[in-house]
C-alpha positions as a LaTeX table, in Angstrom:
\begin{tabular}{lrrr}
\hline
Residue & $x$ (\AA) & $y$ (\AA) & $z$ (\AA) \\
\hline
Unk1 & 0.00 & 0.00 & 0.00 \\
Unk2 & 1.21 & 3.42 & $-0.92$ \\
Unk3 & 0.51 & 7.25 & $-1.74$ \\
Unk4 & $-1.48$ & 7.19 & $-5.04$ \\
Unk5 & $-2.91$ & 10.82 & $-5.88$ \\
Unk6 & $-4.66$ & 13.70 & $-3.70$ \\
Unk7 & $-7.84$ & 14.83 & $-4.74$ \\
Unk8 & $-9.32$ & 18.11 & $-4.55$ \\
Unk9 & $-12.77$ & 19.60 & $-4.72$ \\
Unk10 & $-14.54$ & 19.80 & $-1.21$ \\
Unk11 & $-15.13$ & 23.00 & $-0.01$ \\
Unk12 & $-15.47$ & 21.42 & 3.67 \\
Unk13 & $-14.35$ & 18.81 & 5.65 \\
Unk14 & $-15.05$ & 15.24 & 4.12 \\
Unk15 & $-17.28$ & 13.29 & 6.79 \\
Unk16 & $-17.37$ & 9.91 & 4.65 \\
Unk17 & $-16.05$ & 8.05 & 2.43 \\
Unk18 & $-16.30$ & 4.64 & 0.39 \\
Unk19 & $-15.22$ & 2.73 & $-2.74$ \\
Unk20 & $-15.88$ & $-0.50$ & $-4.14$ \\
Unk21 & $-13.94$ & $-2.89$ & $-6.27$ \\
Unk22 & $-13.20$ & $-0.37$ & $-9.24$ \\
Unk23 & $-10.56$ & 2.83 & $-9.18$ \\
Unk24 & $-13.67$ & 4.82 & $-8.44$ \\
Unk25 & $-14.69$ & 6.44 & $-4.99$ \\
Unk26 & $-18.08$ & 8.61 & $-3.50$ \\
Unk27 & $-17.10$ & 11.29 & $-1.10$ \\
Unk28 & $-19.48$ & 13.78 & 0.85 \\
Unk29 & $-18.46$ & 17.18 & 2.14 \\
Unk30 & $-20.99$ & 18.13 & 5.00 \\
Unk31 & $-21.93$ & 21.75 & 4.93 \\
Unk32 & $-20.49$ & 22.32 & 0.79 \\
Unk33 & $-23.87$ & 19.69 & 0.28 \\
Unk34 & $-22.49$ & 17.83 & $-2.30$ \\
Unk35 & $-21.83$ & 14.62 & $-2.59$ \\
Unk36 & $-18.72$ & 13.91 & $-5.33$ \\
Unk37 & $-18.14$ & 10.73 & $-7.48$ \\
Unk38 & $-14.06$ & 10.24 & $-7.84$ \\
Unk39 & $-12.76$ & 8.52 & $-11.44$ \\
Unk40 & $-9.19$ & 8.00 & $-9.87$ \\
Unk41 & $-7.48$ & 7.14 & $-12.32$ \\
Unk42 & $-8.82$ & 9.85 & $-14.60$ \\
Unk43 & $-8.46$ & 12.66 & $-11.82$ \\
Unk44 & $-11.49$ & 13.56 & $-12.31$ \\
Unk45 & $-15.27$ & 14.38 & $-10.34$ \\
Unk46 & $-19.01$ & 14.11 & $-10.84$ \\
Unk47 & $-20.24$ & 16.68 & $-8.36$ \\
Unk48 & $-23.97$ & 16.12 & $-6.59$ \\
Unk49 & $-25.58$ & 18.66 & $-4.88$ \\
Unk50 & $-28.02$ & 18.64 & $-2.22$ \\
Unk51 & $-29.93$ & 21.21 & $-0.09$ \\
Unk52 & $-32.36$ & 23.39 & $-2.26$ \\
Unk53 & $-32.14$ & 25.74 & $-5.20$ \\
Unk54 & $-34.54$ & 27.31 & $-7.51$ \\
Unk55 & $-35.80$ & 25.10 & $-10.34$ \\
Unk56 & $-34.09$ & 27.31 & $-12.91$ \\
Unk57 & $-30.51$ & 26.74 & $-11.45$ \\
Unk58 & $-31.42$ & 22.95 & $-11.52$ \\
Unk59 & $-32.50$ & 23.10 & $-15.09$ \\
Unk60 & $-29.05$ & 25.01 & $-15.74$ \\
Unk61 & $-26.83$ & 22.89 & $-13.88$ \\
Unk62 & $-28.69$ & 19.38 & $-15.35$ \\
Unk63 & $-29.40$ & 18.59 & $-12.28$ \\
Unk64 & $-33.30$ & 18.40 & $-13.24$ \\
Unk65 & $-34.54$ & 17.71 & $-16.75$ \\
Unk66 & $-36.46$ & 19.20 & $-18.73$ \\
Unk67 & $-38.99$ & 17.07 & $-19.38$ \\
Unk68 & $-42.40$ & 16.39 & $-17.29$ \\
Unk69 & $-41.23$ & 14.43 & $-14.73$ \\
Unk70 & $-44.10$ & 11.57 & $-13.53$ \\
Unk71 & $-46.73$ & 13.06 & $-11.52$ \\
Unk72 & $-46.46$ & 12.44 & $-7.68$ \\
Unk73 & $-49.24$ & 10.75 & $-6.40$ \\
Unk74 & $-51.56$ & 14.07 & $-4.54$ \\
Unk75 & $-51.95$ & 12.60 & $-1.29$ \\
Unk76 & $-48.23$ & 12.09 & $-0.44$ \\
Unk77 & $-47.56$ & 15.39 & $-1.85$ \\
Unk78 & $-49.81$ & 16.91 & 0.80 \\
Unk79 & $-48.60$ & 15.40 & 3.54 \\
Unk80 & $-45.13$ & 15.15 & 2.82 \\
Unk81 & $-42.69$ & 17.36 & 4.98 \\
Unk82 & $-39.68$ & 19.85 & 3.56 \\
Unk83 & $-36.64$ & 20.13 & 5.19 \\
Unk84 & $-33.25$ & 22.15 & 3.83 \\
Unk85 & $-30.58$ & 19.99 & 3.52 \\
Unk86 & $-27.75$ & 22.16 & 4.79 \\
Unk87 & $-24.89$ & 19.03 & 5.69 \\
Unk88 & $-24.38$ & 15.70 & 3.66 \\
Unk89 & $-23.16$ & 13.89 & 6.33 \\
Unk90 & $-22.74$ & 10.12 & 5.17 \\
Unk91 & $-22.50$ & 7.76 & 1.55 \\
Unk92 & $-22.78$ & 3.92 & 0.61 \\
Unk93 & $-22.15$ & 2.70 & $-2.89$ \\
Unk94 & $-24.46$ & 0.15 & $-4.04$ \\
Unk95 & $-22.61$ & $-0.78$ & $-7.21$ \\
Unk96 & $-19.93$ & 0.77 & $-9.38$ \\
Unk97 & $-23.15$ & 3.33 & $-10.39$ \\
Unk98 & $-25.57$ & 3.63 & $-8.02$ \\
Unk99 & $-24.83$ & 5.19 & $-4.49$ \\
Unk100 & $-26.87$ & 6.15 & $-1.41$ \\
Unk101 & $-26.51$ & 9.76 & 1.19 \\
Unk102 & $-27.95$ & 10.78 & 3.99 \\
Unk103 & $-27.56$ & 14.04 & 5.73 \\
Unk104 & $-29.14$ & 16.28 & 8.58 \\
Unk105 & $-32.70$ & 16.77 & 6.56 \\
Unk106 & $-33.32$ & 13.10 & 7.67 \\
Unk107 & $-33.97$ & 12.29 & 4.24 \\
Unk108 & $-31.79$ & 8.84 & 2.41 \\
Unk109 & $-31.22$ & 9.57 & $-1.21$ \\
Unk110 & $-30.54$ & 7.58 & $-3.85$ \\
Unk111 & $-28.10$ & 8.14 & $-6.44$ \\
Unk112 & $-27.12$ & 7.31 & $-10.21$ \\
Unk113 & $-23.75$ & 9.14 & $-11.61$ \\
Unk114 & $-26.09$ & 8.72 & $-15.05$ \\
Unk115 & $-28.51$ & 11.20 & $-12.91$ \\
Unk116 & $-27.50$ & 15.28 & $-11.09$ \\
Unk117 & $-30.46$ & 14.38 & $-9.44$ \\
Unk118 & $-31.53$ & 12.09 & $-6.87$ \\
Unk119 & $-33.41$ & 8.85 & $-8.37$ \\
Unk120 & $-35.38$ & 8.48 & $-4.98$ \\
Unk121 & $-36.06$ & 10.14 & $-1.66$ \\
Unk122 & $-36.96$ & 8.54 & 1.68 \\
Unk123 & $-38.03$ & 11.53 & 3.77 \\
Unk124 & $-37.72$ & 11.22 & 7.71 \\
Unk125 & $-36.28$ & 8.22 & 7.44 \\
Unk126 & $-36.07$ & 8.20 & 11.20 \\
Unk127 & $-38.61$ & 10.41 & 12.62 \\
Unk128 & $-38.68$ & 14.11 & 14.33 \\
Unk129 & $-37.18$ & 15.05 & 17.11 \\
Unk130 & $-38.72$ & 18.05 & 19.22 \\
Unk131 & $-37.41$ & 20.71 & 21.09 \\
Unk132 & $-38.58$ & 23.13 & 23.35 \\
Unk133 & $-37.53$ & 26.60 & 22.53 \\
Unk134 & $-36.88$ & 29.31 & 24.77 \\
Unk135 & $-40.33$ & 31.04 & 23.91 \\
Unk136 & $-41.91$ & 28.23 & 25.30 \\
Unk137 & $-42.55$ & 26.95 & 21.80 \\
Unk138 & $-41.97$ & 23.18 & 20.24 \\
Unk139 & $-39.45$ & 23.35 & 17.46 \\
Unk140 & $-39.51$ & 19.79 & 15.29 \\
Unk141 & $-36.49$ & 18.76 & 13.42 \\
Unk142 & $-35.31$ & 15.64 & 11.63 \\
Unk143 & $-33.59$ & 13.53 & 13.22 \\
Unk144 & $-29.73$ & 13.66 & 10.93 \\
Unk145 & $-28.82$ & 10.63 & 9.15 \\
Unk146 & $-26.06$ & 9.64 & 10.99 \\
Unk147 & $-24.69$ & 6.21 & 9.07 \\
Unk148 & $-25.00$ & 4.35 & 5.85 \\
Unk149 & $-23.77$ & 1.31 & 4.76 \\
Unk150 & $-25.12$ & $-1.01$ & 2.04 \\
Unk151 & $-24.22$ & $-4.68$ & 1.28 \\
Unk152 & $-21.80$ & $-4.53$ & $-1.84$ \\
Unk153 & $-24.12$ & $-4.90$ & $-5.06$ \\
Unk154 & $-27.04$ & $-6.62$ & $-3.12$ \\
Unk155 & $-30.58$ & $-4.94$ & $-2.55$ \\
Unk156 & $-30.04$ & $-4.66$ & 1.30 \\
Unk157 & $-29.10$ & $-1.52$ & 3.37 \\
Unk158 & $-29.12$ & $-0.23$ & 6.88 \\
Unk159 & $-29.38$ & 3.33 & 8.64 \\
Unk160 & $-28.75$ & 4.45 & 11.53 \\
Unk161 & $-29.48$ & 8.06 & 13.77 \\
Unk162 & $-30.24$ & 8.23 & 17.56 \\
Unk163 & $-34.24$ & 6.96 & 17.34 \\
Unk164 & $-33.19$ & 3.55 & 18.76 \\
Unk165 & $-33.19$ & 1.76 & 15.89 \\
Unk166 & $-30.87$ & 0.29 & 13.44 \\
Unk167 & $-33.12$ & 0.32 & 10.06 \\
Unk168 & $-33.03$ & $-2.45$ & 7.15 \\
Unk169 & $-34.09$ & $-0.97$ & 3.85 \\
Unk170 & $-34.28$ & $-2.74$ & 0.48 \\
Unk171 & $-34.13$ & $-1.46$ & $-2.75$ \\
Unk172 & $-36.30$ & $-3.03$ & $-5.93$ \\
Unk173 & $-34.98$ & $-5.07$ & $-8.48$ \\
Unk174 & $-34.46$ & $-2.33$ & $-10.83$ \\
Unk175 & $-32.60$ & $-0.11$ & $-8.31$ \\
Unk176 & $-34.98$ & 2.93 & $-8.75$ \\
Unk177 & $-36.63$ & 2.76 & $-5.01$ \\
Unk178 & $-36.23$ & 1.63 & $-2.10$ \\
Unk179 & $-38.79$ & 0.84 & 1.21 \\
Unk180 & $-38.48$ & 0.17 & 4.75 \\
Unk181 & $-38.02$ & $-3.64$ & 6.05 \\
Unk182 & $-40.04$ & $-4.80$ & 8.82 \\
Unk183 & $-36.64$ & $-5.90$ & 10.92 \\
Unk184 & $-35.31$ & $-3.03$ & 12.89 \\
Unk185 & $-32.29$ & $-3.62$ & 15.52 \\
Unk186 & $-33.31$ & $-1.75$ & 18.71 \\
Unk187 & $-30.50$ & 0.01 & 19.75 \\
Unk188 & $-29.83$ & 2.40 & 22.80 \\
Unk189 & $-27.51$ & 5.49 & 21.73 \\
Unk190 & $-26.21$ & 7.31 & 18.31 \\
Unk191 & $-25.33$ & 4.76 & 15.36 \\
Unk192 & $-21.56$ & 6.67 & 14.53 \\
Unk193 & $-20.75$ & 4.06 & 11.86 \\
Unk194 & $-22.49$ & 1.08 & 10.45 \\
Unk195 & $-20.92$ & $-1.96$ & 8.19 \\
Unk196 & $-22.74$ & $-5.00$ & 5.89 \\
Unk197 & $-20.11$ & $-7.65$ & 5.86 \\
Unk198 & $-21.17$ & $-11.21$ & 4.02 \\
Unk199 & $-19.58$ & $-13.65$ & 5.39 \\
Unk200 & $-19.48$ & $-18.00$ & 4.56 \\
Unk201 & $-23.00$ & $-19.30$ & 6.07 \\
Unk202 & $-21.46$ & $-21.66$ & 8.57 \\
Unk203 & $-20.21$ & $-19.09$ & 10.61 \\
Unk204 & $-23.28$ & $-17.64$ & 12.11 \\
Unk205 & $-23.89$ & $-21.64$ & 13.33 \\
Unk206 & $-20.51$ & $-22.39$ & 14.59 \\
Unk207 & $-19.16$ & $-19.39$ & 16.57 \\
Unk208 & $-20.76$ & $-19.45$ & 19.70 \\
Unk209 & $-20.59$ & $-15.67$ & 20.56 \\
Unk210 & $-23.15$ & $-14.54$ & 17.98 \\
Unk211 & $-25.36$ & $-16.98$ & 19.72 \\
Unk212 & $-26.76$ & $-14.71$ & 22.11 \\
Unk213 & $-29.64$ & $-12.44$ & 22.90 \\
Unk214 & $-29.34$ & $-9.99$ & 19.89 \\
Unk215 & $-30.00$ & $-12.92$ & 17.70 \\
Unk216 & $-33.42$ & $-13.21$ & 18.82 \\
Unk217 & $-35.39$ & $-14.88$ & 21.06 \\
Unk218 & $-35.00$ & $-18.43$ & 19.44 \\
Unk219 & $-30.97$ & $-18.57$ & 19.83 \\
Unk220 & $-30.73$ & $-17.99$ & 15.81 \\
Unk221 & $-29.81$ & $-15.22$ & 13.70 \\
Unk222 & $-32.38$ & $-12.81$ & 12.33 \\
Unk223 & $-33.63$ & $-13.43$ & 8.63 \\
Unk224 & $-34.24$ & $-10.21$ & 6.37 \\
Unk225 & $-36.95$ & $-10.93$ & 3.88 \\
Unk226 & $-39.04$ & $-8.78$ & 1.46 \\
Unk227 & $-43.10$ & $-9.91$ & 2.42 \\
Unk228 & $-42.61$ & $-11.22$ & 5.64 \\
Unk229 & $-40.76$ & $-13.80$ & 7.50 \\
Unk230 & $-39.58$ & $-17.09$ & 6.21 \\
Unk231 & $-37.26$ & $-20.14$ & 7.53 \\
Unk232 & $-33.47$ & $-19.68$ & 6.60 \\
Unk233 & $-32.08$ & $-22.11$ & 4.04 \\
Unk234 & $-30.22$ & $-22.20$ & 1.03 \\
Unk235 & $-31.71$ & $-19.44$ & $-0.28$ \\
Unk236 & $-30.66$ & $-17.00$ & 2.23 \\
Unk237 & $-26.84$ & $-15.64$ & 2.62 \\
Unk238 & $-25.34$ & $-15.02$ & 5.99 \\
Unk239 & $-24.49$ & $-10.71$ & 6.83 \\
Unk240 & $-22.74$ & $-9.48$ & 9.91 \\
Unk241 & $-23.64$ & $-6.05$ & 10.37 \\
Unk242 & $-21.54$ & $-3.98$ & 12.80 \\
Unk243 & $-22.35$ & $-0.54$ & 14.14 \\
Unk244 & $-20.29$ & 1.80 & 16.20 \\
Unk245 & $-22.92$ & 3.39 & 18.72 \\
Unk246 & $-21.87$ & 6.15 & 21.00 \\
Unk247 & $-23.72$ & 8.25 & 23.70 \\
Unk248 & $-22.80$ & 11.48 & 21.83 \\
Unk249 & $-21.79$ & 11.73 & 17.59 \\
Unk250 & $-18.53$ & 11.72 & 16.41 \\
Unk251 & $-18.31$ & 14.68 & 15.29 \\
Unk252 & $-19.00$ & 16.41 & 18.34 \\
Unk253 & $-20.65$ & 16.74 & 21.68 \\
Unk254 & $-24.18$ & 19.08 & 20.41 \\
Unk255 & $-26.13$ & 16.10 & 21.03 \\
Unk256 & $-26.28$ & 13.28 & 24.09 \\
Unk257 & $-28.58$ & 10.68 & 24.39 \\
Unk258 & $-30.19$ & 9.90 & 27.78 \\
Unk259 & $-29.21$ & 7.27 & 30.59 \\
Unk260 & $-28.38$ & 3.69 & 29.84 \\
Unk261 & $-26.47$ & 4.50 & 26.22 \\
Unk262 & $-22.66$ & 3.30 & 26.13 \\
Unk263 & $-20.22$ & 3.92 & 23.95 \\
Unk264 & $-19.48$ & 0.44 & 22.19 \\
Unk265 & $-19.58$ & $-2.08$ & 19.17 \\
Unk266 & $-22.36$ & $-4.02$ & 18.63 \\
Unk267 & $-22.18$ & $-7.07$ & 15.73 \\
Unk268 & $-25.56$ & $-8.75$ & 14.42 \\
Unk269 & $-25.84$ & $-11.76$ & 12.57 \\
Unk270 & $-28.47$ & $-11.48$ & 9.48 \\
Unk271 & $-29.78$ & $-14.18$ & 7.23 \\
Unk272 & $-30.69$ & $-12.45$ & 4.06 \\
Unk273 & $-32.98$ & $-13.99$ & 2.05 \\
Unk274 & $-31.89$ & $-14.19$ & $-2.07$ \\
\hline
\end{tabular}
């Protein structure tokens, strides 16, 4: 392993990084909203941008097009809540292409370098949090997505924040949308990091120290499937997923969550069905 090239283009500090198999990398740079797409090799960028603009700048940048986009169904477009997106806080690439963010609007994006704009948006992806204000109001925010991490060119990811729960999402076949999996991994504290790790099937059988209460109340790992629960077999592959949970974030001490929250690792064996 050694020095290869340095990269410039951020105009704030990088909070996350990840890369796959090819000479490419996904970056994001907090409070400069964008997200940026690294061809090594090439020393070059494809620059994403979140937060808000007006629809003219999008049209000029390409980051909408110009054609009617589908119509939103009316109800959902109601009822749906805005938030600015003023920090991208955290990426996951699905596949060489297709890449996931999440940032302090609460909202998980998904992402095509084909696309300047997002494919798909999961608002609130964990809830509100409110506050009281010093008027004696109740100020709601989003609770910041504080951790991505996707299973290497599957259809399986997880989020975290500080709601208590570790969230499995999965995307549809044609990797244009994604939903909300019935398993959830209670969790007391703030999910700093999170990690999708396949590993050879036998494992979550044989080593006794994933035998234990976080594999659920029958002694066996947890099985991820799309439509409800089913036994594990040979269609199913074995995931560890590994989180870093803190009582405060990592990047600073703005936020603490209450009694009982320790600052530790936490590893959970999955059977994800094929």
């Amino acid at each position: 392993m050694g020095y290869v090239e340095t990269l410039f283009g951020h105009q704030d500090r990088i909070s996350d990084i990840d890369a796959l198999r090819g000479e490419t990398a996904v970056t994001s740079g907090t409070r400069d909203k964008t997200v940026r797409f690294w061809k090594v090799t090439e020393e070059s960028q494809i620059v994403f941008r979140g937060g808000t603009k007006s629809v003219l700048r999008e049209v000029l940048e390409g980051a909408l097009d110009a054609e009617v986009e589908e119509t939103e169904d009316i109800e959902r477009k109601q009822t749906r809540h805005q938030f600015v997106e003023g920090c991208m806080e955290c990426v996951s690439m699905i596949d060489e292409a297709t890449f996931l963010s999440g940032g302090d609007s609460g909202t998980i994006s998904l992402w095509s370098t084909s696309k300047k704009k997002p494919i798909f948006r999961y608002q609130l992806a964990h809830g509100i949090v409110e506050h009281r204000s010093d008027d004696g109001g109740t100020a709601r925010n989003p609770r910041w997505i504080t951790s991505l991490a996707a299973l290497p060119y599957s259809d399986i990811f997880a989020s975290g924040s500080w709601d208590g729960w570790i969230r499995l999402w999965r995307l549809d076949a044609k990797l244009r949308s994604f939903e909300p999996l019935e398993n959830a991994i209670p969790i007391l504290g703030v999910v700093n990091s999170l990690q999708l790790v396949q590993v050879p099937t036998s494992l979550l059988s044989e080593t006794k120290w994933m035998m234990n209460k976080s594999a659920g109340k029958s002694g066996n790992p947890s099985t991820v499937t799309n439509g409800g629960p089913r036994p594990a077999g040979k269609d199913t592959k074995a995931v560890l997923l590994v989180a870093a949970i803190g009582h405060e974030p990592r990047t600073g001490r703005w936020l603490t969550v209450g009694e009982g929250a320790k600052n530790c690792g936490l590893v959970v064996p999955l059977e994800v069905s094929i």
